[in-house]
Coordinates of C-alpha atoms and ligand atoms in Angstrom, one line a residue:
M1 CA -0.2 -0.1 -0.2
D2 CA 1.5 3.6 -1.2
L3 CA 1.9 5.9 2.0
K4 CA -0.7 8.2 1.6
V5 CA 1.4 12.3 2.1
G6 CA -0.8 15.5 2.5
V7 CA 1.7 18.2 1.6
I8 CA 1.1 22.1 3.4
G9 CA 3.4 24.3 1.0
T10 CA 3.3 24.4 -2.2
G11 CA 6.1 27.3 -3.3
A12 CA 9.4 26.3 -4.7
I13 CA 10.4 23.6 -3.0
G14 CA 6.8 22.1 -2.2
Q15 CA 6.4 21.6 -5.5
D16 CA 9.5 20.9 -6.6
H17 CA 9.0 17.7 -3.8
I18 CA 5.5 17.0 -5.3
K19 CA 6.1 15.7 -8.9
R20 CA 9.2 13.9 -7.7
I21 CA 7.2 12.1 -5.4
T22 CA 5.3 11.6 -8.5
T23 CA 7.4 10.9 -10.7
K24 CA 10.3 9.3 -9.3
L25 CA 9.6 8.1 -6.0
K26 CA 8.2 4.6 -4.9
G27 CA 5.8 3.5 -2.3
V28 CA 3.8 7.1 -2.3
R29 CA 1.4 9.4 -3.1
V30 CA 0.3 12.7 -2.7
M31 CA -3.4 13.2 -2.1
A32 CA -4.0 16.2 -0.2
V33 CA -2.3 20.1 -0.6
S34 CA -3.3 23.0 1.2
D35 CA -1.0 26.5 1.0
V36 CA -2.3 30.1 2.3
N37 CA -1.8 31.1 -1.0
T38 CA -5.0 28.9 -2.7
E39 CA -5.1 29.7 -6.4
T40 CA -1.4 28.4 -6.7
A41 CA -2.3 24.8 -4.2
K42 CA -5.8 24.4 -5.9
Q43 CA -4.0 24.0 -8.8
V44 CA -1.3 22.2 -7.7
A45 CA -4.0 19.8 -6.4
K46 CA -5.9 19.8 -9.7
K47 CA -2.4 18.8 -11.7
Y48 CA -1.3 16.1 -9.2
D49 CA -5.2 14.6 -8.8
A50 CA -5.1 15.7 -5.0
V51 CA -7.5 16.9 -2.6
F52 CA -7.3 20.8 -1.8
F53 CA -7.2 22.0 2.1
E54 CA -8.3 25.4 2.5
N55 CA -6.6 25.0 6.0
G56 CA -3.8 22.5 6.9
K57 CA -4.8 21.9 9.7
D58 CA -7.8 20.1 8.1
L59 CA -5.9 18.4 6.2
I60 CA -3.4 16.8 8.9
A61 CA -7.2 15.8 10.4
S62 CA -8.0 13.8 7.9
D63 CA -8.0 10.8 7.8
E64 CA -7.0 10.3 4.1
V65 CA -3.4 11.9 4.9
Q66 CA -1.2 9.1 6.4
A67 CA 1.7 11.6 7.4
V68 CA 2.8 15.2 6.6
L69 CA 5.2 16.6 4.3
I70 CA 5.5 20.8 5.4
A71 CA 7.1 22.7 2.9
S72 CA 5.9 25.9 3.5
I73 CA 8.1 29.2 5.4
D74 CA 10.3 28.6 8.4
T75 CA 7.9 30.8 10.9
T76 CA 5.0 28.2 10.5
H77 CA 6.7 25.0 11.1
E78 CA 5.6 24.3 14.5
E79 CA 2.1 25.2 14.6
Y80 CA 2.2 22.3 11.8
I81 CA 4.5 19.8 13.7
I82 CA 2.7 20.3 16.9
E83 CA -0.7 19.8 15.5
A84 CA 0.9 16.2 13.1
L85 CA 1.9 15.1 16.1
K86 CA -1.1 15.5 18.5
Y87 CA -2.4 12.9 15.5
G88 CA 0.5 10.6 15.7
K89 CA 1.4 11.5 12.4
Y90 CA 4.9 10.8 10.6
V91 CA 6.3 14.3 9.3
F92 CA 8.5 15.0 7.0
C93 CA 9.9 19.2 7.5
E94 CA 11.6 21.2 5.4
K95 CA 14.3 22.5 7.4
P96 CA 14.6 24.9 9.8
L97 CA 12.5 23.2 12.0
S98 CA 11.7 26.2 13.0
N99 CA 13.8 29.7 12.9
K100 CA 13.8 30.4 16.2
A101 CA 15.5 28.4 19.4
D102 CA 12.8 28.5 22.0
S103 CA 10.3 27.2 18.7
S104 CA 12.0 24.5 18.0
K105 CA 12.6 23.4 21.8
R106 CA 8.8 23.5 21.9
I107 CA 9.1 21.0 18.7
V108 CA 11.4 18.4 20.5
D109 CA 9.5 18.8 23.6
A110 CA 6.4 17.7 22.3
E111 CA 7.4 14.7 20.4
I112 CA 9.7 13.2 23.6
R113 CA 5.8 13.5 25.5
G114 CA 4.2 11.7 22.6
G115 CA 6.7 8.9 23.6
K116 CA 7.4 8.5 19.5
K117 CA 10.0 9.9 17.1
L118 CA 7.9 11.0 14.6
I119 CA 9.9 14.1 12.6
Q120 CA 12.3 13.7 10.2
L121 CA 13.7 16.9 9.4
G122 CA 15.2 18.1 5.5
Y123 CA 18.9 18.7 5.8
M124 CA 18.8 16.8 2.3
R125 CA 22.7 17.1 2.4
R126 CA 23.1 14.3 4.5
Y127 CA 21.7 12.7 1.7
D128 CA 24.5 14.1 -0.9
A129 CA 26.8 11.5 -2.4
G130 CA 29.5 14.6 -2.1
Y131 CA 29.1 15.1 1.6
R132 CA 29.1 11.7 2.2
Q133 CA 32.3 10.9 0.5
L134 CA 33.7 13.8 2.7
K135 CA 32.4 12.1 5.7
D136 CA 34.1 8.7 5.7
V137 CA 37.1 10.7 4.6
I138 CA 37.2 12.6 7.4
A139 CA 35.8 9.6 9.8
S140 CA 38.8 6.7 8.7
R141 CA 41.1 9.8 9.8
K142 CA 43.7 8.8 7.2
L143 CA 44.6 12.6 7.1
G144 CA 44.7 12.6 10.4
E145 CA 42.5 15.4 12.2
P146 CA 40.4 18.1 11.1
L147 CA 41.9 21.5 12.1
M148 CA 40.2 24.0 9.7
V149 CA 36.5 24.2 7.6
H150 CA 36.0 26.7 4.4
C151 CA 32.8 27.1 3.1
A152 CA 31.3 29.1 1.0
H153 CA 27.3 29.5 0.4
R154 CA 26.5 31.2 -2.8
N155 CA 22.5 31.7 -3.9
M156 CA 22.8 33.7 -8.1
N157 CA 20.1 35.8 -5.9
L158 CA 17.0 35.6 -3.4
P159 CA 14.1 37.1 -3.1
E160 CA 13.1 40.6 -1.6
S161 CA 11.3 38.6 1.3
Y162 CA 14.7 37.4 2.2
T163 CA 16.3 39.2 4.6
T164 CA 19.5 40.0 7.0
P165 CA 18.9 37.4 9.7
M166 CA 17.9 34.6 7.2
S167 CA 21.2 34.4 6.0
I168 CA 21.9 32.9 9.0
E169 CA 18.7 31.7 10.5
N170 CA 17.3 30.2 6.8
T171 CA 20.8 29.4 4.9
A172 CA 23.8 28.8 7.2
V173 CA 21.5 26.2 8.9
H174 CA 22.7 24.3 6.1
E175 CA 26.4 24.0 7.0
I176 CA 25.6 23.9 10.6
D177 CA 23.6 20.5 10.3
V178 CA 26.3 18.8 7.9
L179 CA 29.2 19.6 9.8
R180 CA 28.3 18.8 13.1
W181 CA 27.3 15.6 11.3
I182 CA 30.8 15.1 9.7
L183 CA 32.7 16.3 12.0
G184 CA 30.9 14.3 15.1
E185 CA 31.2 17.5 17.5
D186 CA 29.0 20.4 18.8
Y187 CA 29.8 24.1 18.5
V188 CA 31.2 26.2 21.8
S189 CA 31.2 29.5 20.2
A190 CA 29.9 31.8 17.3
Q191 CA 31.2 35.0 16.0
V192 CA 29.5 37.4 12.8
L193 CA 31.7 39.2 10.0
M194 CA 29.7 41.3 8.0
P195 CA 32.1 43.0 5.4
K196 CA 31.3 45.5 3.3
K197 CA 27.5 45.3 2.0
S198 CA 26.9 44.1 -2.0
R199 CA 25.1 47.0 -4.2
N200 CA 23.2 43.7 -5.0
S201 CA 21.6 43.5 -1.9
H202 CA 18.2 45.2 -0.4
S203 CA 17.6 47.8 2.0
R204 CA 16.7 45.3 4.4
L205 CA 19.6 42.6 3.9
H206 CA 23.1 42.5 4.5
D207 CA 24.9 40.7 2.3
P208 CA 27.5 39.1 2.3
Q209 CA 28.1 38.0 6.1
I210 CA 30.6 35.0 7.3
V211 CA 29.9 33.1 10.1
I212 CA 33.2 31.9 12.6
L213 CA 32.2 28.8 14.7
K214 CA 35.1 26.5 17.7
T215 CA 33.8 23.4 17.5
T216 CA 34.2 21.3 21.1
S217 CA 37.6 19.8 19.9
G218 CA 38.6 23.2 18.7
I219 CA 37.4 23.1 15.0
Y220 CA 37.4 26.3 13.4
I221 CA 34.9 26.8 10.7
D222 CA 34.3 29.6 8.4
I223 CA 31.2 30.2 6.2
E224 CA 30.9 32.7 3.5
L225 CA 27.2 33.4 3.3
F226 CA 26.8 35.2 -0.5
A227 CA 22.8 35.4 -1.4
T228 CA 23.2 37.9 -4.1
C229 CA 26.3 36.9 -5.7
Q230 CA 24.8 36.6 -9.2
Y231 CA 26.3 34.6 -11.4
G232 CA 24.5 30.9 -10.2
Y233 CA 24.5 28.3 -7.0
E234 CA 27.6 27.4 -5.5
I235 CA 28.4 25.2 -2.2
K236 CA 32.1 24.9 -1.6
C237 CA 33.8 23.1 1.2
E238 CA 37.3 22.6 2.5
I239 CA 38.1 20.5 5.5
C240 CA 42.1 21.1 6.0
C241 CA 43.3 18.2 8.0
E242 CA 46.8 17.3 10.1
N243 CA 48.2 15.6 7.2
G244 CA 46.1 17.3 3.8
T245 CA 43.1 18.4 2.7
A246 CA 39.7 17.1 1.6
S247 CA 37.1 19.1 -0.4
L248 CA 33.8 18.6 -1.6
P249 CA 33.5 17.7 -5.3
E250 CA 32.2 19.5 -7.9
P251 CA 29.0 19.2 -9.4
S252 CA 29.6 17.2 -12.6
Y253 CA 28.9 18.9 -16.2
P254 CA 30.8 18.3 -19.3
A255 CA 33.8 20.6 -20.4
I256 CA 32.5 23.1 -23.6
R257 CA 35.0 24.0 -25.0
A258 CA 34.0 27.0 -28.0
N259 CA 34.8 30.5 -28.8
G260 CA 38.0 31.1 -27.0
T261 CA 37.1 29.5 -23.9
N262 CA 36.9 26.0 -21.8
A263 CA 34.1 26.5 -19.7
F264 CA 31.8 24.1 -17.3
R265 CA 28.5 24.5 -16.4
I266 CA 27.4 26.1 -12.6
P267 CA 24.0 25.1 -11.4
A268 CA 21.2 27.6 -11.1
D269 CA 20.0 26.8 -7.9
W270 CA 19.7 24.7 -4.9
K271 CA 17.2 22.8 -7.2
E272 CA 19.6 21.3 -9.5
R273 CA 22.9 21.3 -7.3
F274 CA 20.9 19.0 -4.9
A275 CA 18.6 17.5 -7.2
D276 CA 19.7 13.8 -6.3
A277 CA 20.2 14.6 -2.6
Y278 CA 16.0 15.4 -2.3
D279 CA 15.1 12.0 -3.9
V280 CA 17.2 9.8 -1.7
E281 CA 16.3 12.1 1.5
L282 CA 12.6 11.7 0.6
Q283 CA 12.5 8.2 -0.5
H284 CA 14.6 7.2 2.6
W285 CA 11.6 8.8 4.4
I286 CA 9.1 7.1 2.7
D287 CA 10.7 3.7 2.9
A288 CA 11.1 3.8 6.9
V289 CA 7.5 5.0 7.4
N290 CA 6.0 2.6 6.0
E291 CA 8.0 0.5 8.2
G292 CA 6.6 2.2 11.1
R293 CA 9.7 4.5 12.1
V294 CA 12.1 7.6 11.0
D295 CA 15.1 8.1 10.9
G296 CA 17.6 10.9 9.3
P297 CA 18.2 14.2 10.7
T298 CA 15.7 14.2 14.1
A299 CA 14.4 17.6 15.9
W300 CA 17.0 17.4 17.9
D301 CA 19.4 17.8 15.6
G302 CA 17.6 21.0 14.0
Y303 CA 16.7 22.4 18.1
V304 CA 20.7 22.1 17.8
V305 CA 21.1 24.2 14.4
S306 CA 18.3 26.7 15.7
R307 CA 20.3 27.1 18.8
I308 CA 23.4 27.9 17.5
T309 CA 21.4 30.4 14.8
E310 CA 20.2 32.1 18.0
A311 CA 23.8 32.5 18.9
C312 CA 25.2 33.5 15.6
S313 CA 22.4 36.4 15.4
K314 CA 23.2 37.8 19.4
A315 CA 26.7 37.9 17.6
R316 CA 25.7 39.9 15.0
E317 CA 24.3 42.4 17.0
K318 CA 26.9 42.8 19.7
G319 CA 29.8 42.2 17.1
D320 CA 30.7 40.0 19.8
I321 CA 31.7 36.3 19.7
I322 CA 29.3 33.9 21.7
R323 CA 30.1 31.5 23.7
I324 CA 27.3 28.1 23.1
D325 CA 26.4 25.8 26.2
M326 CA 24.8 23.3 24.7
E327 CA 22.6 20.8 26.3
A328 CA 22.7 17.2 27.2
Y329 CA 21.5 15.1 24.4
P330 CA 18.1 13.4 25.2
Q331 CA 18.0 9.6 25.2
F332 CA 15.0 9.8 23.4
Y333 CA 17.3 10.0 20.5
S334 CA 19.7 7.8 20.6
L335 CA 17.0 5.2 20.8
Ligands
NAD1 P1 7.9 29.8 -1.2 O1 8.4 31.3 -0.8 O2 8.6 29.4 -2.4 O3 7.3 28.7 -0.5 C1 6.5 28.6 0.9 C2 5.1 28.7 0.9 O4 4.5 29.1 1.7 C3 3.8 30.0 0.0 O5 3.5 29.1 -1.5 C4 3.5 30.5 1.0 O6 2.5 30.7 0.2 C5 3.3 29.2 1.8 N1 2.7 29.6 3.2 C6 3.2 30.7 3.7 N2 2.3 30.9 5.2 C7 1.6 29.7 5.4 C8 1.0 28.9 6.2 N3 0.6 29.9 6.7 N4 0.7 27.8 5.9 C9 0.5 27.4 4.8 N5 1.2 27.7 4.4 C10 2.3 28.9 3.8 O7 9.3 28.7 -0.2 P2 10.6 27.8 -0.7 O8 11.8 27.8 -0.9 O9 9.2 26.9 -1.3 O10 10.8 27.2 1.1 C11 10.2 26.5 1.8 C12 10.5 25.9 3.1 O11 11.0 25.3 2.7 C13 11.3 26.4 4.0 O12 11.4 26.3 4.8 C14 12.7 26.6 3.5 O13 13.4 26.8 4.4 C15 12.2 25.4 3.4 N6 13.5 25.3 1.8 C16 14.6 24.1 1.7 C17 15.1 24.0 0.8 C18 16.4 22.9 0.9 O14 17.4 22.8 0.4 N7 16.0 22.2 1.4 C19 15.8 24.7 0.0 C20 14.5 25.7 -0.3 C21 13.3 25.6 0.5
ISE2 C1 16.9 27.8 1.4 O1 15.6 27.5 1.8 C2 17.6 26.4 1.2 O2 17.7 25.8 2.3 C3 18.7 26.2 0.2 O3 19.3 25.1 0.3 C4 20.3 27.9 0.6 O4 21.1 27.7 -0.7 C5 19.2 28.9 0.4 O5 19.8 29.7 1.1 C6 17.5 29.2 1.0 O6 16.9 30.5 0.8

């Protein structure tokens, strides 16, 4: 029997996920969709033969929906996750768990109170082949201990609704999660540097920004966040170890020699760059839920990221280095 999924949020990634579920993935069917932009949601419902719900909470309550995929904006995740937990329904929630740490903590507390892990979080880089290779190299310790990490996260351009705090709360969250997973360490301090503002930023966005994190063993990580780089979507990560370095592989495209140049394509956006990772991630969720469980990034992982982004925001506001004291890992999440 196919897993009957209801999707809340039919914007960019909501539609991308609905398409992949319908055309590529196995053991699943999109039964229902909802969005406050009712016009788009109705069109999507018609296109994919799903039921349109005016209200996301009614979609969650529906007997026709066994599991909920949340792809609405960051500030709405808590409300929908808590509602799905009330019905004991499995959830796949796009990153971040929430844009604020106290909100993420309420989600963790609600899941623990319910007594069963029901949430998988959309940190898809953990399913990207390149990041998995990087994790294996570091874990083998063939290069010795990791010491420093240099990252860049560049978007061609982001909409006017994308503001200064979102560089961290919406974008740097990917590096914060995936490096914690690769290095197997938590973070102890955060700092944010604000370089000269690009004229391609707008009045509510200071772009670019640089985040500097320190891990428990003393590894320093710098993350360049450049939301208006103009030329494409580019993700870089180089881990410098005692006896060598390991870098994230570039996406593979043919070399085109023409007009006196030798050129490679640069992906346009996250949809293109991480298409395979999204496929693997969602199939993983579907297969696990069909077996009555979830694994992958947890609500706790999401809460940890929120605590770090909170420290980064404070660091940016105060122009200071902020210490991070993380609570102990709840046993609930190690089961
Ligand atoms: P988007 O703006 O294209 O779509 C968001 C949708 O949410 C819109 O259609 C909007 O109408 C809807 N919405 C707003 N308030 C709502 C509410 N109260 N109830 C229901 N729907 C509501 O944004 P997007 O790029 O599709 O991002 C959606 C989510 O996915 C965000 O949380 C974002 O951080 C995440 N995302 C993740 C990745 C990734 O790489 N994993 C990539 C893009 C976006
Ligand atoms: C977007 O929400 C994503 O998650 C993308 O992966 C990221 O690159 C982009 O900066 C975010 O806005």
